[in-house]
Amino acid sequence: MEKKHGKEVKIALVALFGLFVLFVGMNFLKGLNIFSKGDVYYISFQDVTGLASSSPIYADGYPVGTVRSIDYDYTHEGKTKVTIDIEPEMRIPKGSSAVIESDMLGNVRVNLLLANNPRERVMPGEVIPGEIASGLMSKAAALIPEVEKMLPKLDSILTSINTLLANPAIAQSLQNIQTTTHNLTNTTNQLNRLVAGLNGQVPTLMNKAGGVLDNAQTLTGNLAQLDVASTLAKVDATMQNVQNMTNQLNSNEGTLGLLMRDASLYNHLSSTANDADSLLIDLKEHPKRYVHFSLFGRKDKAPKK
């Protein structure tokens, strides 16, 4: 009888040990460590979509803990309390917050946004405020309505582009562009040949330019040999003589001045011109008064006896 009870006890112990190993293995597969001595914190979220037990906790990109459990907070409707295990060496400053993030593959994690507060800290057992971060998938989902609004416009634009490309004028324009490109190529080749010819003529042009410079230098030397001071003195003397003549003409002294300024001389000359004009008119009208001639000579009258 005692042996029978001993076998039952052994079987029960083996069963309990198996259950224990199964429990530890399942939690290990979930990422939970039942032997962990980490500090327990709580995070309050409005929405925990995608978050599950054993989801990793990160701080500044480094894993510092895991999610232990997720419980709906019936005392505060709309809130969900997430229990997390954080390594005891981790110090969470007061004012820090937590966000739920997801990557392109759908992996969800909790990221602690540590505040810059070296004096105060969140103590184990306290609640950390949480929120959902707008990751890439959330941003892409937010862009979907805008993309839907743009689709009709894109369809209209593509239709217009297809109509434009189907226009025969486009093909003709492309042909013209090809012709123009060919002409530009020929023009470039001609310019290259012209430049090459000019490069060959550069020495001749330089020699001619050197000759021109020599002539200019010779002319400059001849000009330098001129007695500029004497020439300018003569020019000044000539200008002075002209000025003296002008002064004499403007004055009442001298013959030229009197001729230019004497009004009576002008009147006499005008009267003489009028008399000469009258004489010429009278001469034309009565020439016999002034001239006596005969084609056969003059006959002398016989003297009276």
mmCIF file of C-alpha atoms in Angstrom:
data_model
loop_
_atom_site.group_PDB
_atom_site.id
_atom_site.type_symbol
_atom_site.label_atom_id
_atom_site.label_comp_id
_atom_site.label_asym_id
_atom_site.label_seq_id
_atom_site.Cartn_x
_atom_site.Cartn_y
_atom_site.Cartn_z
ATOM 1 C CA MET A 1 0.000 0.000 0.000
ATOM 2 C CA GLU A 2 2.808 2.360 0.828
ATOM 3 C CA LYS A 3 4.524 1.476 -2.445
ATOM 4 C CA LYS A 4 1.337 2.280 -4.277
ATOM 5 C CA HIS A 5 1.098 5.732 -2.643
ATOM 6 C CA GLY A 6 4.770 6.319 -3.366
ATOM 7 C CA LYS A 7 4.231 5.692 -7.082
ATOM 8 C CA GLU A 8 1.266 8.090 -7.130
ATOM 9 C CA VAL A 9 3.315 10.784 -5.459
ATOM 10 C CA LYS A 10 6.115 10.350 -7.972
ATOM 11 C CA ILE A 11 3.651 10.523 -10.851
ATOM 12 C CA ALA A 12 2.110 13.689 -9.377
ATOM 13 C CA LEU A 13 5.517 15.285 -8.907
ATOM 14 C CA VAL A 14 6.510 14.472 -12.502
ATOM 15 C CA ALA A 15 3.237 15.936 -13.738
ATOM 16 C CA LEU A 16 3.714 19.102 -11.735
ATOM 17 C CA PHE A 17 7.273 19.409 -12.965
ATOM 18 C CA GLY A 18 6.084 18.954 -16.538
ATOM 19 C CA LEU A 19 3.412 21.628 -16.098
ATOM 20 C CA PHE A 20 6.007 23.931 -14.617
ATOM 21 C CA VAL A 21 8.395 23.345 -17.516
ATOM 22 C CA LEU A 22 5.527 23.889 -19.991
ATOM 23 C CA PHE A 23 4.562 27.159 -18.313
ATOM 24 C CA VAL A 24 8.146 28.386 -18.247
ATOM 25 C CA GLY A 25 8.655 27.343 -21.885
ATOM 26 C CA MET A 26 5.508 29.088 -23.089
ATOM 27 C CA ASN A 27 6.435 32.293 -21.299
ATOM 28 C CA PHE A 28 9.952 32.014 -22.633
ATOM 29 C CA LEU A 29 8.589 31.679 -26.160
ATOM 30 C CA LYS A 30 6.449 34.758 -25.507
ATOM 31 C CA GLY A 31 9.509 36.646 -24.363
ATOM 32 C CA LEU A 32 8.519 36.682 -20.690
ATOM 33 C CA ASN A 33 10.904 35.727 -17.948
ATOM 34 C CA ILE A 34 9.077 34.626 -14.842
ATOM 35 C CA PHE A 35 12.311 34.784 -12.892
ATOM 36 C CA SER A 36 12.891 38.416 -13.821
ATOM 37 C CA LYS A 37 13.530 40.796 -10.948
ATOM 38 C CA GLY A 38 12.765 43.941 -12.968
ATOM 39 C CA ASP A 39 10.807 46.908 -11.704
ATOM 40 C CA VAL A 40 7.137 47.045 -12.583
ATOM 41 C CA TYR A 41 5.671 50.175 -14.194
ATOM 42 C CA TYR A 42 2.308 50.921 -15.732
ATOM 43 C CA ILE A 43 1.514 52.744 -18.961
ATOM 44 C CA SER A 44 -1.914 54.198 -19.710
ATOM 45 C CA PHE A 45 -2.916 54.073 -23.407
ATOM 46 C CA GLN A 46 -6.025 55.194 -25.253
ATOM 47 C CA ASP A 47 -5.430 52.576 -27.950
ATOM 48 C CA VAL A 48 -3.180 49.502 -27.849
ATOM 49 C CA THR A 49 -3.776 48.283 -31.395
ATOM 50 C CA GLY A 50 -1.065 45.791 -32.337
ATOM 51 C CA LEU A 51 0.483 45.676 -28.856
ATOM 52 C CA ALA A 52 0.721 42.283 -27.181
ATOM 53 C CA SER A 53 2.259 40.677 -24.132
ATOM 54 C CA SER A 54 6.019 40.219 -24.447
ATOM 55 C CA SER A 55 6.291 43.193 -26.844
ATOM 56 C CA PRO A 56 9.685 44.810 -26.324
ATOM 57 C CA ILE A 57 10.255 48.092 -24.505
ATOM 58 C CA TYR A 58 12.947 50.402 -25.879
ATOM 59 C CA ALA A 59 14.623 53.520 -24.552
ATOM 60 C CA ASP A 60 16.845 55.461 -26.929
ATOM 61 C CA GLY A 61 16.902 52.441 -29.246
ATOM 62 C CA TYR A 62 18.072 50.002 -26.548
ATOM 63 C CA PRO A 63 15.808 47.199 -25.188
ATOM 64 C CA VAL A 64 15.184 47.786 -21.488
ATOM 65 C CA GLY A 65 12.165 45.593 -20.792
ATOM 66 C CA THR A 66 9.057 43.802 -22.002
ATOM 67 C CA VAL A 67 5.300 44.082 -21.755
ATOM 68 C CA ARG A 68 4.030 41.770 -19.015
ATOM 69 C CA SER A 69 0.285 42.134 -19.424
ATOM 70 C CA ILE A 70 -2.421 44.297 -20.988
ATOM 71 C CA ASP A 71 -5.594 44.964 -18.989
ATOM 72 C CA TYR A 72 -8.580 47.164 -19.805
ATOM 73 C CA ASP A 73 -9.079 49.785 -17.116
ATOM 74 C CA TYR A 74 -12.752 49.590 -16.250
ATOM 75 C CA THR A 75 -12.439 52.363 -13.693
ATOM 76 C CA HIS A 76 -11.376 54.794 -16.447
ATOM 77 C CA GLU A 77 -13.337 54.031 -19.591
ATOM 78 C CA GLY A 78 -11.351 54.289 -22.783
ATOM 79 C CA LYS A 79 -8.072 53.601 -20.977
ATOM 80 C CA THR A 80 -5.963 50.484 -21.139
ATOM 81 C CA LYS A 81 -3.362 49.711 -18.499
ATOM 82 C CA VAL A 82 -0.204 48.055 -19.740
ATOM 83 C CA THR A 83 2.060 46.433 -17.168
ATOM 84 C CA ILE A 84 5.732 46.460 -18.120
ATOM 85 C CA ASP A 85 8.920 45.043 -16.649
ATOM 86 C CA ILE A 86 11.883 47.424 -16.751
ATOM 87 C CA GLU A 87 15.446 46.573 -15.805
ATOM 88 C CA PRO A 88 16.138 47.794 -12.267
ATOM 89 C CA GLU A 89 19.172 49.776 -13.415
ATOM 90 C CA MET A 90 16.926 51.839 -15.718
ATOM 91 C CA ARG A 91 16.092 55.287 -14.329
ATOM 92 C CA ILE A 92 13.028 56.909 -15.929
ATOM 93 C CA PRO A 93 12.994 60.712 -15.458
ATOM 94 C CA LYS A 94 9.826 62.465 -14.364
ATOM 95 C CA GLY A 95 7.850 63.788 -17.349
ATOM 96 C CA SER A 96 8.755 60.892 -19.653
ATOM 97 C CA SER A 97 6.131 59.295 -21.886
ATOM 98 C CA ALA A 98 5.676 56.123 -23.899
ATOM 99 C CA VAL A 99 4.534 55.627 -27.490
ATOM 100 C CA ILE A 100 3.492 52.581 -29.484
ATOM 101 C CA GLU A 101 5.423 52.339 -32.747
ATOM 102 C CA SER A 102 5.214 49.951 -35.677
ATOM 103 C CA ASP A 103 7.562 49.394 -38.597
ATOM 104 C CA MET A 104 6.872 48.481 -42.211
ATOM 105 C CA LEU A 105 6.802 44.775 -41.319
ATOM 106 C CA GLY A 106 4.110 45.276 -38.692
ATOM 107 C CA ASN A 107 6.333 44.710 -35.665
ATOM 108 C CA VAL A 108 5.018 46.672 -32.691
ATOM 109 C CA ARG A 109 7.053 47.945 -29.782
ATOM 110 C CA VAL A 110 6.866 50.497 -26.991
ATOM 111 C CA ASN A 111 9.370 53.317 -27.049
ATOM 112 C CA LEU A 112 10.075 55.346 -23.915
ATOM 113 C CA LEU A 113 10.549 59.067 -24.579
ATOM 114 C CA LEU A 114 12.833 60.041 -21.726
ATOM 115 C CA ALA A 115 12.486 63.570 -20.393
ATOM 116 C CA ASN A 116 15.408 65.803 -19.471
ATOM 117 C CA ASN A 117 14.844 65.861 -15.748
ATOM 118 C CA PRO A 118 17.888 64.675 -13.763
ATOM 119 C CA ARG A 119 16.370 65.513 -10.343
ATOM 120 C CA GLU A 120 13.057 63.654 -10.378
ATOM 121 C CA ARG A 121 12.239 60.143 -11.542
ATOM 122 C CA VAL A 122 9.239 57.879 -12.042
ATOM 123 C CA MET A 123 9.167 55.378 -9.231
ATOM 124 C CA PRO A 124 8.302 51.680 -9.788
ATOM 125 C CA GLY A 125 4.566 51.111 -9.599
ATOM 126 C CA GLU A 126 3.720 54.566 -10.990
ATOM 127 C CA VAL A 127 1.888 55.248 -14.257
ATOM 128 C CA ILE A 128 3.616 56.579 -17.362
ATOM 129 C CA PRO A 129 1.402 58.457 -19.873
ATOM 130 C CA GLY A 130 1.275 56.773 -23.267
ATOM 131 C CA GLU A 131 0.236 57.599 -26.818
ATOM 132 C CA ILE A 132 0.369 56.094 -30.304
ATOM 133 C CA ALA A 133 3.116 57.412 -32.547
ATOM 134 C CA SER A 134 2.249 58.204 -36.154
ATOM 135 C CA GLY A 135 4.562 55.745 -37.856
ATOM 136 C CA LEU A 136 5.100 55.188 -41.534
ATOM 137 C CA MET A 137 1.997 53.036 -41.907
ATOM 138 C CA SER A 138 -0.166 55.628 -40.164
ATOM 139 C CA LYS A 139 1.188 58.364 -42.387
ATOM 140 C CA ALA A 140 0.584 56.223 -45.454
ATOM 141 C CA ALA A 141 -2.981 55.571 -44.331
ATOM 142 C CA ALA A 142 -3.523 59.297 -43.831
ATOM 143 C CA LEU A 143 -2.331 59.927 -47.383
ATOM 144 C CA ILE A 144 -4.797 57.487 -48.952
ATOM 145 C CA PRO A 145 -7.752 59.970 -49.045
ATOM 146 C CA GLU A 146 -5.549 62.584 -50.691
ATOM 147 C CA VAL A 147 -4.347 60.043 -53.219
ATOM 148 C CA GLU A 148 -7.950 59.090 -53.987
ATOM 149 C CA LYS A 149 -8.759 62.736 -54.652
ATOM 150 C CA MET A 150 -5.787 63.011 -56.983
ATOM 151 C CA LEU A 151 -6.607 59.908 -59.040
ATOM 152 C CA PRO A 152 -9.248 61.609 -61.288
ATOM 153 C CA LYS A 153 -6.844 64.470 -61.961
ATOM 154 C CA LEU A 154 -4.050 62.032 -62.753
ATOM 155 C CA ASP A 155 -6.350 60.139 -65.109
ATOM 156 C CA SER A 156 -7.276 63.385 -66.868
ATOM 157 C CA ILE A 157 -3.627 64.376 -67.141
ATOM 158 C CA LEU A 158 -2.654 60.984 -68.586
ATOM 159 C CA THR A 159 -5.523 61.217 -71.099
ATOM 160 C CA SER A 160 -4.330 64.656 -72.181
ATOM 161 C CA ILE A 161 -0.766 63.398 -72.496
ATOM 162 C CA ASN A 162 -1.899 60.448 -74.632
ATOM 163 C CA THR A 163 -3.916 62.788 -76.859
ATOM 164 C CA LEU A 164 -0.956 65.086 -77.186
ATOM 165 C CA LEU A 165 1.423 62.265 -78.057
ATOM 166 C CA ALA A 166 -1.022 60.939 -80.659
ATOM 167 C CA ASN A 167 -0.997 64.292 -82.469
ATOM 168 C CA PRO A 168 0.911 64.005 -85.801
ATOM 169 C CA ALA A 169 2.363 67.467 -85.158
ATOM 170 C CA ILE A 170 4.463 65.972 -82.358
ATOM 171 C CA ALA A 171 6.112 63.541 -84.774
ATOM 172 C CA GLN A 172 6.668 66.373 -87.250
ATOM 173 C CA SER A 173 8.169 68.513 -84.491
ATOM 174 C CA LEU A 174 10.507 65.701 -83.525
ATOM 175 C CA GLN A 175 11.517 65.373 -87.170
ATOM 176 C CA ASN A 176 12.166 69.115 -87.299
ATOM 177 C CA ILE A 177 14.219 68.887 -84.136
ATOM 178 C CA GLN A 178 16.273 66.099 -85.679
ATOM 179 C CA THR A 179 16.835 68.207 -88.807
ATOM 180 C CA THR A 180 17.777 71.206 -86.709
ATOM 181 C CA THR A 181 20.211 69.094 -84.719
ATOM 182 C CA HIS A 182 21.780 67.862 -87.938
ATOM 183 C CA ASN A 183 22.109 71.443 -89.201
ATOM 184 C CA LEU A 184 23.651 72.515 -85.915
ATOM 185 C CA THR A 185 26.151 69.687 -86.234
ATOM 186 C CA ASN A 186 27.120 70.830 -89.721
ATOM 187 C CA THR A 187 27.379 74.435 -88.549
ATOM 188 C CA THR A 188 29.602 73.357 -85.676
ATOM 189 C CA ASN A 189 31.875 71.485 -88.050
ATOM 190 C CA GLN A 190 32.112 74.547 -90.311
ATOM 191 C CA LEU A 191 32.914 76.734 -87.318
ATOM 192 C CA ASN A 192 35.606 74.302 -86.274
ATOM 193 C CA ARG A 193 37.162 74.443 -89.729
ATOM 194 C CA LEU A 194 36.896 78.237 -89.736
ATOM 195 C CA VAL A 195 38.584 78.462 -86.343
ATOM 196 C CA ALA A 196 41.300 76.096 -87.525
ATOM 197 C CA GLY A 197 41.876 78.339 -90.559
ATOM 198 C CA LEU A 198 42.005 81.412 -88.370
ATOM 199 C CA ASN A 199 44.483 79.712 -86.096
ATOM 200 C CA GLY A 200 46.688 79.127 -89.143
ATOM 201 C CA GLN A 201 46.442 82.813 -90.103
ATOM 202 C CA VAL A 202 47.177 84.090 -86.615
ATOM 203 C CA PRO A 203 50.980 84.302 -87.165
ATOM 204 C CA THR A 204 50.460 86.370 -90.356
ATOM 205 C CA LEU A 205 48.012 88.648 -88.566
ATOM 206 C CA MET A 206 50.444 89.012 -85.691
ATOM 207 C CA ASN A 207 53.218 90.004 -88.127
ATOM 208 C CA LYS A 208 50.945 92.596 -89.727
ATOM 209 C CA ALA A 209 49.954 93.865 -86.335
ATOM 210 C CA GLY A 210 53.643 94.089 -85.456
ATOM 211 C CA GLY A 211 54.231 96.194 -88.573
ATOM 212 C CA VAL A 212 51.360 98.496 -87.647
ATOM 213 C CA LEU A 213 52.770 98.860 -84.169
ATOM 214 C CA ASP A 214 56.198 99.686 -85.630
ATOM 215 C CA ASN A 215 54.648 102.389 -87.839
ATOM 216 C CA ALA A 216 52.759 103.754 -84.876
ATOM 217 C CA GLN A 217 55.959 103.794 -82.867
ATOM 218 C CA THR A 218 57.759 105.643 -85.688
ATOM 219 C CA LEU A 219 54.927 108.185 -85.892
ATOM 220 C CA THR A 220 55.098 108.655 -82.152
ATOM 221 C CA GLY A 221 58.862 109.221 -82.390
ATOM 222 C CA ASN A 222 58.392 111.813 -85.142
ATOM 223 C CA LEU A 223 55.771 113.589 -83.113
ATOM 224 C CA ALA A 224 58.108 113.566 -80.140
ATOM 225 C CA GLN A 225 60.826 115.257 -82.253
ATOM 226 C CA LEU A 226 58.553 118.162 -83.207
ATOM 227 C CA ASP A 227 59.114 121.494 -81.451
ATOM 228 C CA VAL A 228 55.692 121.587 -79.935
ATOM 229 C CA ALA A 229 56.418 124.685 -77.824
ATOM 230 C CA SER A 230 57.550 126.724 -80.864
ATOM 231 C CA THR A 231 54.549 125.581 -82.888
ATOM 232 C CA LEU A 232 52.162 126.502 -80.100
ATOM 233 C CA ALA A 233 53.863 129.915 -79.763
ATOM 234 C CA LYS A 234 53.327 130.583 -83.471
ATOM 235 C CA VAL A 235 49.719 129.504 -83.186
ATOM 236 C CA ASP A 236 49.285 131.867 -80.227
ATOM 237 C CA ALA A 237 50.859 134.738 -82.217
ATOM 238 C CA THR A 238 48.540 134.076 -85.148
ATOM 239 C CA MET A 239 45.532 134.002 -82.875
ATOM 240 C CA GLN A 240 46.695 137.273 -81.308
ATOM 241 C CA ASN A 241 46.963 138.919 -84.745
ATOM 242 C CA VAL A 242 43.471 137.718 -85.610
ATOM 243 C CA GLN A 243 42.227 139.116 -82.310
ATOM 244 C CA ASN A 244 43.906 142.518 -83.035
ATOM 245 C CA MET A 245 42.340 142.632 -86.499
ATOM 246 C CA THR A 246 38.954 141.820 -85.002
ATOM 247 C CA ASN A 247 39.383 144.598 -82.432
ATOM 248 C CA GLN A 248 40.293 147.102 -85.189
ATOM 249 C CA LEU A 249 37.252 146.129 -87.202
ATOM 250 C CA ASN A 250 35.051 146.592 -84.157
ATOM 251 C CA SER A 251 36.571 150.021 -83.281
ATOM 252 C CA ASN A 252 35.899 153.439 -84.909
ATOM 253 C CA GLU A 253 39.561 153.967 -85.653
ATOM 254 C CA GLY A 254 41.325 153.019 -88.873
ATOM 255 C CA THR A 255 40.077 152.729 -92.433
ATOM 256 C CA LEU A 256 38.415 149.337 -92.085
ATOM 257 C CA GLY A 257 36.635 150.359 -88.900
ATOM 258 C CA LEU A 258 35.344 153.558 -90.498
ATOM 259 C CA LEU A 259 34.246 151.717 -93.646
ATOM 260 C CA MET A 260 32.295 149.227 -91.536
ATOM 261 C CA ARG A 261 30.751 151.786 -89.167
ATOM 262 C CA ASP A 262 30.332 155.040 -91.233
ATOM 263 C CA ALA A 263 26.651 155.270 -92.188
ATOM 264 C CA SER A 264 27.193 158.236 -94.544
ATOM 265 C CA LEU A 265 29.537 156.150 -96.685
ATOM 266 C CA TYR A 266 26.811 153.536 -97.000
ATOM 267 C CA ASN A 267 24.285 156.219 -97.960
ATOM 268 C CA HIS A 268 26.644 157.713 -100.594
ATOM 269 C CA LEU A 269 27.330 154.310 -102.042
ATOM 270 C CA SER A 270 23.626 153.548 -102.128
ATOM 271 C CA SER A 271 22.869 156.907 -103.818
ATOM 272 C CA THR A 272 25.649 156.379 -106.371
ATOM 273 C CA ALA A 273 24.278 152.932 -107.169
ATOM 274 C CA ASN A 274 20.795 154.404 -107.668
ATOM 275 C CA ASP A 275 22.160 157.148 -110.000
ATOM 276 C CA ALA A 276 24.103 154.560 -111.997
ATOM 277 C CA ASP A 277 20.984 152.467 -112.295
ATOM 278 C CA SER A 278 18.959 155.484 -113.544
ATOM 279 C CA LEU A 279 21.717 156.339 -116.036
ATOM 280 C CA LEU A 280 21.703 152.823 -117.447
ATOM 281 C CA ILE A 281 17.926 152.879 -117.801
ATOM 282 C CA ASP A 282 18.028 156.238 -119.612
ATOM 283 C CA LEU A 283 20.890 155.007 -121.809
ATOM 284 C CA LYS A 284 18.831 152.020 -122.877
ATOM 285 C CA GLU A 285 15.789 154.176 -123.631
ATOM 286 C CA HIS A 286 17.597 157.120 -125.428
ATOM 287 C CA PRO A 287 20.908 155.872 -126.745
ATOM 288 C CA LYS A 288 21.106 158.640 -129.377
ATOM 289 C CA ARG A 289 21.536 161.239 -126.722
ATOM 290 C CA TYR A 290 24.858 159.770 -125.820
ATOM 291 C CA VAL A 291 26.207 157.969 -128.946
ATOM 292 C CA HIS A 292 26.368 159.295 -132.654
ATOM 293 C CA PHE A 293 27.694 156.927 -135.351
ATOM 294 C CA SER A 294 27.052 156.032 -139.024
ATOM 295 C CA LEU A 295 27.698 152.910 -140.989
ATOM 296 C CA PHE A 296 29.205 154.955 -143.909
ATOM 297 C CA GLY A 297 31.082 157.485 -142.002
ATOM 298 C CA ARG A 298 30.162 161.047 -141.168
ATOM 299 C CA LYS A 299 29.599 163.535 -144.006
ATOM 300 C CA ASP A 300 31.087 166.889 -143.404
ATOM 301 C CA LYS A 301 28.856 169.719 -144.388
ATOM 302 C CA ALA A 302 30.204 172.176 -146.983
ATOM 303 C CA PRO A 303 31.176 175.412 -145.475
ATOM 304 C CA LYS A 304 28.928 178.237 -146.198
ATOM 305 C CA LYS A 305 30.273 180.940 -148.459
#
